[in-house]
Amino acid sequence: MSEYSLEFWTRRASEAKPEGKAFINGKFVPATSGKTFKNNNPATNGLINMVAECDQADVDLAVAAARRSFESGVWSHRSPTERKRLLLRLADLIDRDREILALLESLDMGKPVQLSFSSEIPGVANYVRWMAEAIDKLYDEIAPAGPGNLAMIRREAIGVVAAVVPWNFPIDMAIWKCIPALAAGNSVILKPAEQSPLTAIHLARLLAEAGLPAGVFNVLPGFGAAVGQPLGLHMDVDCVAFTGSTDIGKRFLSYSAQSNMKVVWLECGGKSPNIVFEDTDDLDAAAELAASVHYNQGEICSAPTRLIVQKSIKDAFLERVIAHSKPYAPGNPLDPKSRMGAMVDAEHCGRVMSYIDRGREEANLVLGGNRVTIGSSSNFVEPTIFDGVDQNHVIAREEIFGPVLSVLPFDTEDQAVRMANDSIYGLMASVFTSNLSRAHRMSGALRAGTVAVNAVDLTSPLVPFGGMRQSGIGRDNSLHAFEKYTQLKTTWIKF
Ligand code: NAD
Ligand code: MN
């Protein structure tokens, strides 16, 4: 581990020459317009590289390439076992490039390189293997249609899939969409967030190296209005898989309505409750998990941002949460000792700070609350906790997407459920209790796509992930992910 020192990562960063071009029809190309935009490192405010600024013309080229490749069958008609083999090669290449992928992720959006290196990138390789291994083990159905009838129900690839993703876990969000879509035989166009295009572009290189035919996977860096919107409105895109804010998610539904009724899958915002009952076995472990709200600078859609804690234990519990939050002090993302890095950019940092200012008016600040300057950048925020938060406060209702925890006390189980469910969101919920019956009651009562008992924010390729209500439509991960990228075909045969 010691070889991965601050000096090591700093040297790797100074040597890195990330690709900034788009990837269309099997080639790295500049935007048709020739335009580029500056890609900055939020932890230094320095320029990383210039990146292709794609627009409608590039969208048209990529969609045409994707369509051609899909119709030709170069990938869509390969056997699932062959598609599996290629994706398993990709997983090996991700392992091989673990250092550079972790580094690019950190430079691009400010997260601690060590966290990306030790958990996210290996998790990505694991995810790719899981999806690759699944695809040749999915059987179709035969309906019980009676003698003289064979009614087959098969899953077919949808066609051209566009993936539009955010910057908080750039490569994870990209592979959550693109890998099941590719495994199922679709052709894919990936539009990374403008803040974090680098690992998406690297993924194109690795898929090409693994042997994926030209046109099957394309990457279009650029801005939302110039690339995301034309993809959403395109008459020849069959499906959009989106992760991002609820506001933009809703726009994709209207893009679809205005164009070709393409299928739209949405993973959007959250304001996840974390309910801690007085009967919790290990309050210190629960407090440590409650403090993980600061992980990834709090830039996590499913972070446990509302700590709903029973009054009888609130003060003692909060003290422990504060103690476990302090080690998340922001630091240089290339320093392996840093538990928290920089916010993704100055604009987002300012937005988080304005929520903190609002919190100072509404509630009691008990930890942090300040913007921090490290070296040449002021895009850092202290881990921040507000006590005495009321259900109607802005900081209890709106997604902040920063290292900010709101603490709300409750008396009874019913009250906790009501508070937890009083949100437009429903992505994730946590419950800490040693009472098994209560755990089951809560899991039934909480309106969230995932309920974690005695844990927070668990994700795995094994289980579906996604939101109820305005947290989204559809589920990523698990075999259910293939439902997004396939459609059912019924064939009747009379004999
Ligand atoms: P965002 O909605 O602004 O951007 C997401 C993507 O949409 C980006 O690629 C962006 O360029 C694109 N986009 C922006 N405007 C667009 C437009 N008008 N038309 C088409 N595309 C457009 O979100 P963000 O700020 O990048 O990410 C933060 C949000 O993402 C948070 O709300 C967070 O909760 C959510 N998120 C959700 C999940 C999940 O799985 N539920 C995971 C991560 C992040
Ligand atoms: Mn960046």
Coordinates of C-alpha atoms and ligand atoms in Angstrom, one line a residue:
M1 CA 0.0 0.0 0.0
S2 CA 2.8 2.4 0.8
E3 CA 3.9 2.6 -2.8
Y4 CA 0.6 4.4 -3.4
S5 CA 1.8 7.6 -1.7
L6 CA 1.0 11.2 -2.3
E7 CA 4.3 11.4 -4.3
F8 CA 3.3 8.5 -6.4
W9 CA -0.1 9.9 -7.4
T10 CA 1.3 13.4 -7.9
R11 CA 3.9 12.0 -10.3
R12 CA 1.3 9.9 -12.1
A13 CA -1.0 13.0 -12.4
S14 CA 1.8 15.1 -13.9
E15 CA 2.6 12.4 -16.5
A16 CA -1.1 11.7 -17.4
K17 CA -2.2 12.7 -20.9
P18 CA -5.9 12.0 -20.9
E19 CA -7.7 11.6 -24.3
G20 CA -10.3 14.4 -24.8
K21 CA -11.8 13.4 -28.1
A22 CA -15.2 11.9 -28.8
F23 CA -15.4 8.3 -29.8
I24 CA -17.7 7.7 -32.8
N25 CA -17.9 4.7 -35.1
G26 CA -14.7 3.1 -33.7
K27 CA -12.5 6.2 -33.9
F28 CA -11.4 9.0 -31.6
V29 CA -12.5 12.2 -33.4
P30 CA -12.8 15.9 -32.6
A31 CA -16.3 17.5 -32.5
T32 CA -17.6 18.2 -36.0
S33 CA -17.6 21.9 -35.1
G34 CA -14.0 21.7 -34.0
K35 CA -15.0 23.2 -30.6
T36 CA -13.5 22.1 -27.3
F37 CA -14.1 23.0 -23.7
K38 CA -11.8 23.3 -20.7
N39 CA -11.8 20.4 -18.3
N40 CA -10.6 21.6 -15.0
N41 CA -9.4 19.8 -11.8
P42 CA -11.6 21.2 -9.0
A43 CA -9.0 20.4 -6.4
T44 CA -6.4 22.7 -8.0
N45 CA -8.5 24.8 -10.5
G46 CA -5.8 23.8 -13.0
L47 CA -6.6 22.7 -16.6
I48 CA -6.5 18.9 -17.1
N49 CA -7.1 19.0 -20.9
M50 CA -9.4 20.3 -23.6
V51 CA -12.3 18.1 -24.4
A52 CA -14.4 17.8 -27.6
E53 CA -17.6 19.8 -27.3
C54 CA -20.1 17.8 -29.2
D55 CA -23.5 18.9 -30.5
Q56 CA -26.3 17.8 -32.8
A57 CA -24.0 17.0 -35.7
D58 CA -22.0 14.6 -33.6
V59 CA -25.2 13.1 -32.1
D60 CA -26.4 12.4 -35.6
L61 CA -23.2 10.7 -36.6
A62 CA -23.1 8.6 -33.5
V63 CA -26.8 7.6 -33.8
A64 CA -26.2 6.6 -37.4
A65 CA -23.2 4.6 -36.5
A66 CA -25.0 2.9 -33.7
R67 CA -28.0 2.1 -35.9
R68 CA -25.8 0.7 -38.7
S69 CA -23.9 -1.5 -36.3
F70 CA -27.1 -2.7 -34.6
E71 CA -28.8 -3.6 -37.9
S72 CA -25.7 -5.3 -39.3
G73 CA -25.7 -7.8 -36.5
V74 CA -22.0 -7.5 -35.8
W75 CA -22.8 -7.4 -32.1
S76 CA -26.5 -7.8 -31.8
H77 CA -26.5 -11.2 -33.5
R78 CA -23.4 -12.5 -31.7
S79 CA -24.2 -15.3 -29.4
P80 CA -24.6 -14.3 -25.7
T81 CA -21.5 -16.5 -24.9
E82 CA -19.4 -14.5 -27.3
R83 CA -20.7 -11.2 -25.9
K84 CA -19.8 -12.6 -22.4
R85 CA -16.2 -13.4 -23.5
L86 CA -15.6 -9.9 -24.8
L87 CA -17.0 -8.3 -21.7
L88 CA -14.9 -10.5 -19.5
R89 CA -11.9 -9.2 -21.5
L90 CA -13.0 -5.7 -20.7
A91 CA -13.1 -6.5 -17.0
D92 CA -9.5 -7.7 -17.2
L93 CA -8.5 -4.5 -18.9
I94 CA -10.2 -2.4 -16.2
D95 CA -8.1 -4.3 -13.7
R96 CA -5.0 -3.7 -15.7
D97 CA -5.8 0.1 -15.9
R98 CA -6.9 0.4 -12.4
E99 CA -4.3 3.1 -11.5
I100 CA -5.1 5.4 -14.4
L101 CA -8.8 5.0 -14.1
A102 CA -8.7 5.9 -10.4
L103 CA -6.4 8.8 -11.1
L104 CA -8.6 10.2 -14.0
E105 CA -11.7 9.9 -11.8
S106 CA -10.0 11.9 -9.0
L107 CA -8.5 14.6 -11.2
D108 CA -11.8 15.0 -13.1
M109 CA -14.2 15.4 -10.2
G110 CA -12.2 15.8 -7.0
K111 CA -12.8 12.5 -5.1
P112 CA -10.0 10.9 -3.1
V113 CA -7.9 8.8 -5.5
Q114 CA -7.4 6.1 -2.8
L115 CA -11.1 5.5 -2.4
S116 CA -11.5 5.2 -6.2
F117 CA -8.5 2.9 -6.5
S118 CA -9.3 0.6 -3.5
S119 CA -13.0 0.3 -4.0
E120 CA -14.7 1.9 -7.0
I121 CA -12.5 0.6 -9.8
P122 CA -12.3 -3.0 -8.5
G123 CA -16.1 -2.7 -8.0
V124 CA -16.5 -1.7 -11.7
A125 CA -14.5 -4.7 -12.9
N126 CA -16.6 -6.9 -10.6
Y127 CA -19.8 -5.4 -12.0
V128 CA -18.7 -6.0 -15.6
R129 CA -17.9 -9.6 -14.8
W130 CA -21.3 -10.1 -13.1
M131 CA -23.2 -8.8 -16.0
A132 CA -21.1 -10.6 -18.5
E133 CA -21.6 -13.9 -16.7
A134 CA -25.3 -13.4 -16.5
I135 CA -26.0 -12.9 -20.2
D136 CA -25.7 -16.5 -21.3
K137 CA -27.7 -17.8 -18.4
L138 CA -30.9 -15.9 -19.0
Y139 CA -33.6 -18.2 -20.4
D140 CA -36.7 -17.1 -22.3
E141 CA -40.3 -18.4 -21.8
I142 CA -42.8 -20.7 -23.3
A143 CA -46.4 -20.0 -22.4
P144 CA -48.8 -22.9 -21.5
A145 CA -50.8 -22.4 -24.7
G146 CA -52.1 -26.0 -25.0
P147 CA -51.7 -28.7 -27.7
G148 CA -51.0 -27.6 -31.2
N149 CA -49.7 -24.2 -30.0
L150 CA -46.3 -23.0 -29.2
A151 CA -46.2 -19.5 -27.7
M152 CA -42.6 -18.3 -27.3
I153 CA -41.8 -15.2 -25.3
R154 CA -38.3 -13.9 -26.1
R155 CA -36.3 -10.9 -25.0
E156 CA -34.9 -8.9 -27.8
A157 CA -32.4 -6.1 -27.7
I158 CA -34.1 -2.7 -28.0
G159 CA -31.7 -1.2 -30.6
V160 CA -29.9 2.1 -30.0
V161 CA -29.6 3.0 -26.3
A162 CA -28.4 6.4 -25.1
A163 CA -26.9 6.6 -21.6
V164 CA -26.8 10.1 -20.0
V165 CA -24.9 10.1 -16.7
P166 CA -23.8 12.5 -13.9
W167 CA -20.4 13.3 -12.5
N168 CA -20.5 11.9 -8.9
F169 CA -19.5 8.3 -9.8
P170 CA -18.6 8.8 -13.4
I171 CA -17.4 5.4 -14.4
D172 CA -19.8 3.5 -12.1
M173 CA -22.8 5.3 -13.5
A174 CA -21.6 4.8 -17.1
I175 CA -21.1 1.0 -16.6
W176 CA -24.4 0.6 -14.7
K177 CA -26.1 1.7 -17.9
C178 CA -23.8 0.6 -20.7
I179 CA -22.7 -2.9 -19.7
P180 CA -26.2 -4.5 -19.3
A181 CA -27.3 -2.6 -22.5
L182 CA -24.2 -4.0 -24.4
A183 CA -24.5 -7.4 -22.9
A184 CA -28.1 -7.7 -24.2
G185 CA -26.9 -6.9 -27.7
N186 CA -27.7 -3.2 -28.1
S187 CA -25.6 -0.4 -29.6
V188 CA -24.9 2.4 -27.1
I189 CA -24.1 6.1 -27.1
L190 CA -22.7 7.4 -23.8
K191 CA -22.9 11.0 -22.8
P192 CA -20.8 11.6 -19.8
A193 CA -21.3 14.7 -17.6
E194 CA -19.4 17.7 -18.8
Q195 CA -17.6 17.8 -15.4
S196 CA -16.2 14.3 -15.7
P197 CA -15.7 13.0 -19.3
L198 CA -12.3 11.3 -18.9
T199 CA -13.1 7.7 -17.7
A200 CA -16.0 7.5 -20.2
I201 CA -13.5 8.2 -23.0
H202 CA -11.1 5.7 -21.5
L203 CA -13.8 3.1 -21.4
A204 CA -14.2 3.5 -25.2
R205 CA -10.5 2.7 -25.6
L206 CA -10.8 -0.4 -23.5
L207 CA -14.0 -1.7 -25.2
A208 CA -12.3 -1.3 -28.6
E209 CA -9.2 -3.1 -27.3
A210 CA -11.4 -5.9 -26.0
G211 CA -12.6 -6.3 -29.6
L212 CA -16.0 -4.5 -29.7
P213 CA -16.9 -3.7 -33.4
A214 CA -17.0 -0.1 -34.6
G215 CA -20.2 1.8 -33.9
V216 CA -21.5 -0.4 -31.1
F217 CA -20.2 1.9 -28.4
N218 CA -19.8 5.7 -28.9
V219 CA -18.9 8.5 -26.4
L220 CA -20.1 12.1 -26.9
P221 CA -18.6 14.5 -24.4
G222 CA -20.3 17.9 -24.1
F223 CA -23.0 19.8 -22.4
G224 CA -26.5 18.8 -21.5
A225 CA -28.4 21.1 -23.8
A226 CA -26.1 20.4 -26.8
V227 CA -25.7 16.6 -26.5
G228 CA -28.2 15.3 -23.9
Q229 CA -31.2 17.1 -25.4
P230 CA -30.6 16.0 -29.0
L231 CA -30.2 12.4 -27.8
G232 CA -33.5 12.7 -25.9
L233 CA -35.3 14.1 -28.9
H234 CA -33.7 11.9 -31.5
M235 CA -36.1 10.0 -33.7
D236 CA -33.7 7.1 -34.1
V237 CA -32.8 6.5 -30.4
D238 CA -34.9 3.7 -29.0
C239 CA -34.1 4.1 -25.3
V240 CA -32.6 6.6 -22.9
A241 CA -31.1 5.5 -19.6
F242 CA -30.5 8.6 -17.4
T243 CA -29.0 9.2 -14.0
G244 CA -29.0 12.7 -12.7
S245 CA -31.3 15.3 -11.2
T246 CA -35.0 15.0 -11.0
D247 CA -35.5 18.2 -13.0
I248 CA -33.5 16.9 -16.0
G249 CA -35.0 13.5 -15.6
K250 CA -38.5 15.0 -16.2
R251 CA -37.2 16.7 -19.3
F252 CA -36.3 13.4 -20.8
L253 CA -39.9 12.2 -20.4
S254 CA -41.0 15.2 -22.3
Y255 CA -38.3 14.8 -25.0
S256 CA -39.7 11.3 -25.5
A257 CA -43.2 12.6 -25.7
Q258 CA -42.2 15.2 -28.3
S259 CA -40.3 12.7 -30.5
N260 CA -40.7 9.0 -30.9
M261 CA -42.0 7.6 -27.6
K262 CA -38.6 6.2 -26.8
V263 CA -38.3 4.2 -23.6
V264 CA -37.0 6.4 -20.7
W265 CA -35.4 5.0 -17.6
L266 CA -34.6 7.5 -14.8
E267 CA -32.4 7.4 -11.7
C268 CA -32.8 10.7 -10.0
G269 CA -32.4 12.5 -6.8
G270 CA -32.9 11.5 -3.2
K271 CA -33.2 12.7 0.4
S272 CA -32.7 9.4 2.1
P273 CA -33.9 8.9 5.7
N274 CA -31.7 7.0 8.2
I275 CA -33.9 6.0 11.2
V276 CA -32.1 5.1 14.4
F277 CA -34.2 3.5 17.2
E278 CA -33.1 3.5 20.8
D279 CA -33.0 -0.3 20.7
T280 CA -30.1 -0.4 18.3
D281 CA -27.4 -2.9 19.4
D282 CA -24.3 -1.1 18.5
L283 CA -24.9 2.6 18.6
D284 CA -21.2 3.4 17.8
A285 CA -21.2 1.3 14.6
A286 CA -24.5 3.0 13.7
A287 CA -23.0 6.4 14.3
E288 CA -20.0 5.6 12.1
L289 CA -22.4 4.6 9.3
A290 CA -24.5 7.7 9.8
A291 CA -21.3 9.8 9.3
S292 CA -20.7 8.1 6.0
V293 CA -23.1 10.7 4.6
H294 CA -19.9 12.6 4.0
Y295 CA -18.4 9.9 1.8
N296 CA -17.6 11.1 -1.8
Q297 CA -18.0 14.7 -0.5
G298 CA -21.7 13.8 0.2
E299 CA -22.2 13.8 -3.6
I300 CA -24.3 10.6 -3.5
C301 CA -27.9 10.4 -4.6
S302 CA -28.6 7.7 -2.0
A303 CA -26.6 9.2 0.9
P304 CA -28.4 9.0 4.3
T305 CA -28.9 12.8 4.6
R306 CA -31.8 12.8 7.0
L307 CA -30.9 11.3 10.4
I308 CA -34.2 10.6 12.1
V309 CA -33.2 9.6 15.6
Q310 CA -35.2 8.6 18.6
K311 CA -35.3 11.5 21.2
S312 CA -34.2 9.3 24.1
I313 CA -30.8 8.7 22.5
K314 CA -30.5 11.7 20.3
D315 CA -27.8 13.7 22.2
A316 CA -25.6 10.8 23.0
F317 CA -25.9 9.5 19.4
L318 CA -25.3 12.8 17.8
E319 CA -22.1 13.2 19.8
R320 CA -20.8 9.9 18.3
V321 CA -21.9 11.0 14.8
I322 CA -19.9 14.2 15.2
A323 CA -16.8 12.3 16.3
H324 CA -17.1 9.9 13.3
S325 CA -17.6 12.9 11.0
K326 CA -14.5 14.8 11.9
P327 CA -12.1 12.4 10.0
Y328 CA -13.9 13.4 6.8
A329 CA -12.0 16.8 6.9
P330 CA -11.3 17.7 3.3
G331 CA -7.8 17.2 1.9
N332 CA -5.8 16.9 -1.3
P333 CA -7.6 14.1 -3.2
L334 CA -4.2 12.7 -4.3
D335 CA -3.2 12.2 -0.6
P336 CA -4.1 8.6 0.3
K337 CA -4.9 9.8 3.8
S338 CA -7.7 12.2 2.6
R339 CA -11.1 10.8 3.4
M340 CA -12.9 13.7 1.5
G341 CA -11.8 15.6 -1.6
A342 CA -13.0 18.7 -3.5
M343 CA -16.6 19.4 -4.5
V344 CA -17.0 18.8 -8.3
D345 CA -16.7 22.5 -9.3
A346 CA -17.0 26.0 -7.9
E347 CA -20.6 26.4 -8.9
H348 CA -21.7 23.3 -7.1
C349 CA -19.6 24.2 -4.1
G350 CA -21.4 27.6 -4.0
R351 CA -24.8 25.8 -4.2
V352 CA -23.8 23.6 -1.2
M353 CA -22.6 26.6 0.7
S354 CA -25.9 28.4 0.1
Y355 CA -27.8 25.5 1.6
I356 CA -25.5 25.6 4.6
D357 CA -26.2 29.3 5.0
R358 CA -29.9 28.5 4.8
G359 CA -29.3 25.8 7.5
R360 CA -27.6 28.4 9.8
E361 CA -30.9 30.4 9.7
E362 CA -33.2 27.4 10.2
A363 CA -31.4 25.1 12.6
N364 CA -28.4 24.6 14.9
L365 CA -25.0 24.1 13.3
V366 CA -23.1 21.6 15.4
L367 CA -20.2 20.7 13.1
G368 CA -18.4 22.3 10.2
G369 CA -20.2 24.8 8.0
N370 CA -17.2 26.4 6.3
R371 CA -15.7 26.5 2.8
V372 CA -12.0 25.6 2.9
T373 CA -9.1 26.6 0.8
I374 CA -6.4 24.0 0.1
G375 CA -3.6 25.1 -2.2
S376 CA -4.9 27.0 -5.1
S377 CA -8.6 25.8 -4.8
S378 CA -11.4 26.9 -2.5
N379 CA -13.8 24.1 -3.7
F380 CA -13.7 22.3 -0.4
V381 CA -16.4 22.1 2.3
E382 CA -16.1 20.8 5.8
P383 CA -18.3 17.9 7.0
T384 CA -21.3 19.7 8.3
I385 CA -24.1 18.7 10.7
F386 CA -27.3 20.6 11.7
D387 CA -29.3 19.6 14.8
G388 CA -32.8 20.8 15.6
V389 CA -33.9 20.4 12.0
D390 CA -37.6 20.5 11.4
Q391 CA -39.4 18.5 8.7
N392 CA -40.4 21.7 6.9
H393 CA -36.9 23.2 6.8
V394 CA -35.4 23.5 3.3
I395 CA -32.4 21.5 4.5
A396 CA -34.7 18.6 5.4
R397 CA -36.5 18.6 2.1
E398 CA -34.2 19.5 -0.8
E399 CA -31.2 17.5 -2.1
I400 CA -28.0 19.3 -1.1
F401 CA -25.6 16.8 -2.7
G402 CA -22.8 17.8 -0.3
P403 CA -21.4 16.8 3.1
V404 CA -24.4 18.0 5.0
L405 CA -26.4 16.0 7.6
S406 CA -29.8 17.1 9.0
V407 CA -30.8 15.7 12.3
L408 CA -34.5 15.3 13.1
P409 CA -35.7 13.8 16.4
F410 CA -38.8 11.5 16.8
D411 CA -40.7 9.8 19.6
T412 CA -42.7 6.9 18.1
E413 CA -42.3 4.4 15.3
D414 CA -45.4 5.8 13.5
Q415 CA -44.0 9.3 13.7
A416 CA -40.6 8.1 12.2
V417 CA -42.3 6.4 9.3
R418 CA -44.4 9.5 8.6
M419 CA -41.3 11.8 8.7
A420 CA -39.3 9.4 6.5
N421 CA -42.1 9.1 3.9
D422 CA -42.8 12.9 3.8
S423 CA -40.6 13.5 0.8
I424 CA -40.9 13.7 -3.0
Y425 CA -38.1 11.2 -3.2
G426 CA -37.9 7.5 -2.4
L427 CA -34.5 6.1 -3.4
M428 CA -33.0 4.6 -0.2
A429 CA -33.9 4.3 3.5
S430 CA -32.1 2.9 6.5
V431 CA -33.3 1.6 9.8
F432 CA -31.3 0.7 12.8
T433 CA -33.0 -1.5 15.3
S434 CA -32.4 -4.8 17.1
N435 CA -36.1 -5.7 17.0
L436 CA -36.7 -8.1 14.1
S437 CA -40.4 -7.5 13.9
R438 CA -39.9 -3.7 13.8
A439 CA -37.3 -4.2 11.0
H440 CA -39.8 -6.0 8.9
R441 CA -42.6 -3.5 9.7
M442 CA -40.3 -0.6 8.7
S443 CA -39.2 -2.3 5.5
G444 CA -42.8 -2.7 4.5
A445 CA -43.8 0.9 5.5
L446 CA -40.9 2.8 4.0
R447 CA -41.4 4.1 0.5
A448 CA -38.0 3.6 -1.0
G449 CA -36.5 1.3 -3.7
T450 CA -34.0 -0.1 -1.1
V451 CA -34.4 -0.4 2.7
A452 CA -31.1 -1.2 4.5
V453 CA -31.5 -2.6 8.0
N454 CA -28.5 -2.0 10.3
A455 CA -26.6 -0.7 7.3
V456 CA -26.7 2.4 5.1
D457 CA -26.7 2.8 1.4
L458 CA -25.7 -0.7 0.2
T459 CA -25.3 -1.3 -3.5
S460 CA -24.3 -4.4 -5.3
P461 CA -24.6 -5.9 -8.8
L462 CA -26.7 -8.6 -7.1
V463 CA -29.7 -6.5 -6.2
P464 CA -31.9 -3.9 -8.0
F465 CA -31.1 -0.2 -7.3
G466 CA -33.5 2.6 -8.1
G467 CA -36.1 4.9 -6.8
M468 CA -39.8 5.2 -6.1
R469 CA -41.7 8.4 -6.6
Q470 CA -39.6 11.3 -8.0
S471 CA -36.4 9.3 -7.4
G472 CA -36.9 7.6 -10.7
I473 CA -38.4 5.0 -12.9
G474 CA -36.8 1.5 -13.4
R475 CA -34.0 -0.3 -11.7
D476 CA -30.3 -0.7 -12.4
N477 CA -28.3 -3.8 -11.4
S478 CA -29.2 -7.5 -11.0
L479 CA -30.9 -9.5 -13.7
H480 CA -33.7 -6.9 -13.6
A481 CA -31.4 -4.5 -15.3
F482 CA -31.8 -6.4 -18.6
E483 CA -35.5 -5.5 -18.5
K484 CA -34.5 -2.0 -19.3
Y485 CA -32.6 -2.8 -22.5
T486 CA -34.7 -5.6 -23.9
Q487 CA -38.3 -5.8 -25.1
L488 CA -40.5 -8.8 -25.2
K489 CA -41.4 -10.6 -28.5
T490 CA -44.2 -13.1 -28.7
T491 CA -44.1 -15.7 -31.5
W492 CA -47.2 -18.0 -31.9
I493 CA -46.7 -21.2 -33.8
K494 CA -49.7 -23.4 -34.6
F495 CA -49.0 -26.9 -35.5
Ligands
NAD1 P1 -27.9 16.8 -14.0 O1 -29.2 16.3 -14.1 O2 -27.6 18.3 -14.1 O3 -27.0 16.2 -15.1 C1 -27.0 14.8 -15.4 C2 -26.7 14.6 -16.9 O4 -27.7 15.2 -17.7 C3 -25.4 15.3 -17.4 O5 -24.8 14.4 -18.3 C4 -25.9 16.5 -18.0 O6 -25.0 17.1 -19.0 C5 -27.2 16.1 -18.6 N1 -28.1 17.3 -18.9 C6 -28.1 18.4 -18.2 N2 -29.0 19.2 -18.7 C7 -29.6 18.6 -19.7 C8 -30.7 18.8 -20.6 N3 -31.4 20.0 -20.6 N4 -31.1 17.9 -21.5 C9 -30.5 16.7 -21.5 N5 -29.4 16.4 -20.7 C10 -29.0 17.3 -19.8 O7 -27.3 16.2 -12.7 P2 -25.8 16.4 -12.0 O8 -25.8 17.7 -11.4 O9 -24.8 16.0 -13.0 O10 -25.8 15.2 -11.0 C11 -26.4 15.3 -9.7 C12 -27.7 14.7 -9.7 O11 -27.7 13.4 -10.1 C13 -28.3 14.7 -8.3 O12 -29.6 15.2 -8.3 C14 -28.3 13.2 -7.9 O13 -29.2 12.8 -6.9 C15 -28.4 12.6 -9.2 N6 -27.9 11.2 -9.1 C16 -28.8 10.2 -9.0 C17 -28.3 8.9 -9.0 C18 -29.2 7.7 -8.9 O14 -28.8 6.6 -9.2 N7 -30.5 7.9 -8.5 C19 -26.9 8.6 -9.0 C20 -26.1 9.7 -9.0 C21 -26.6 11.0 -9.1
MN2 MN -13.5 17.6 -14.7

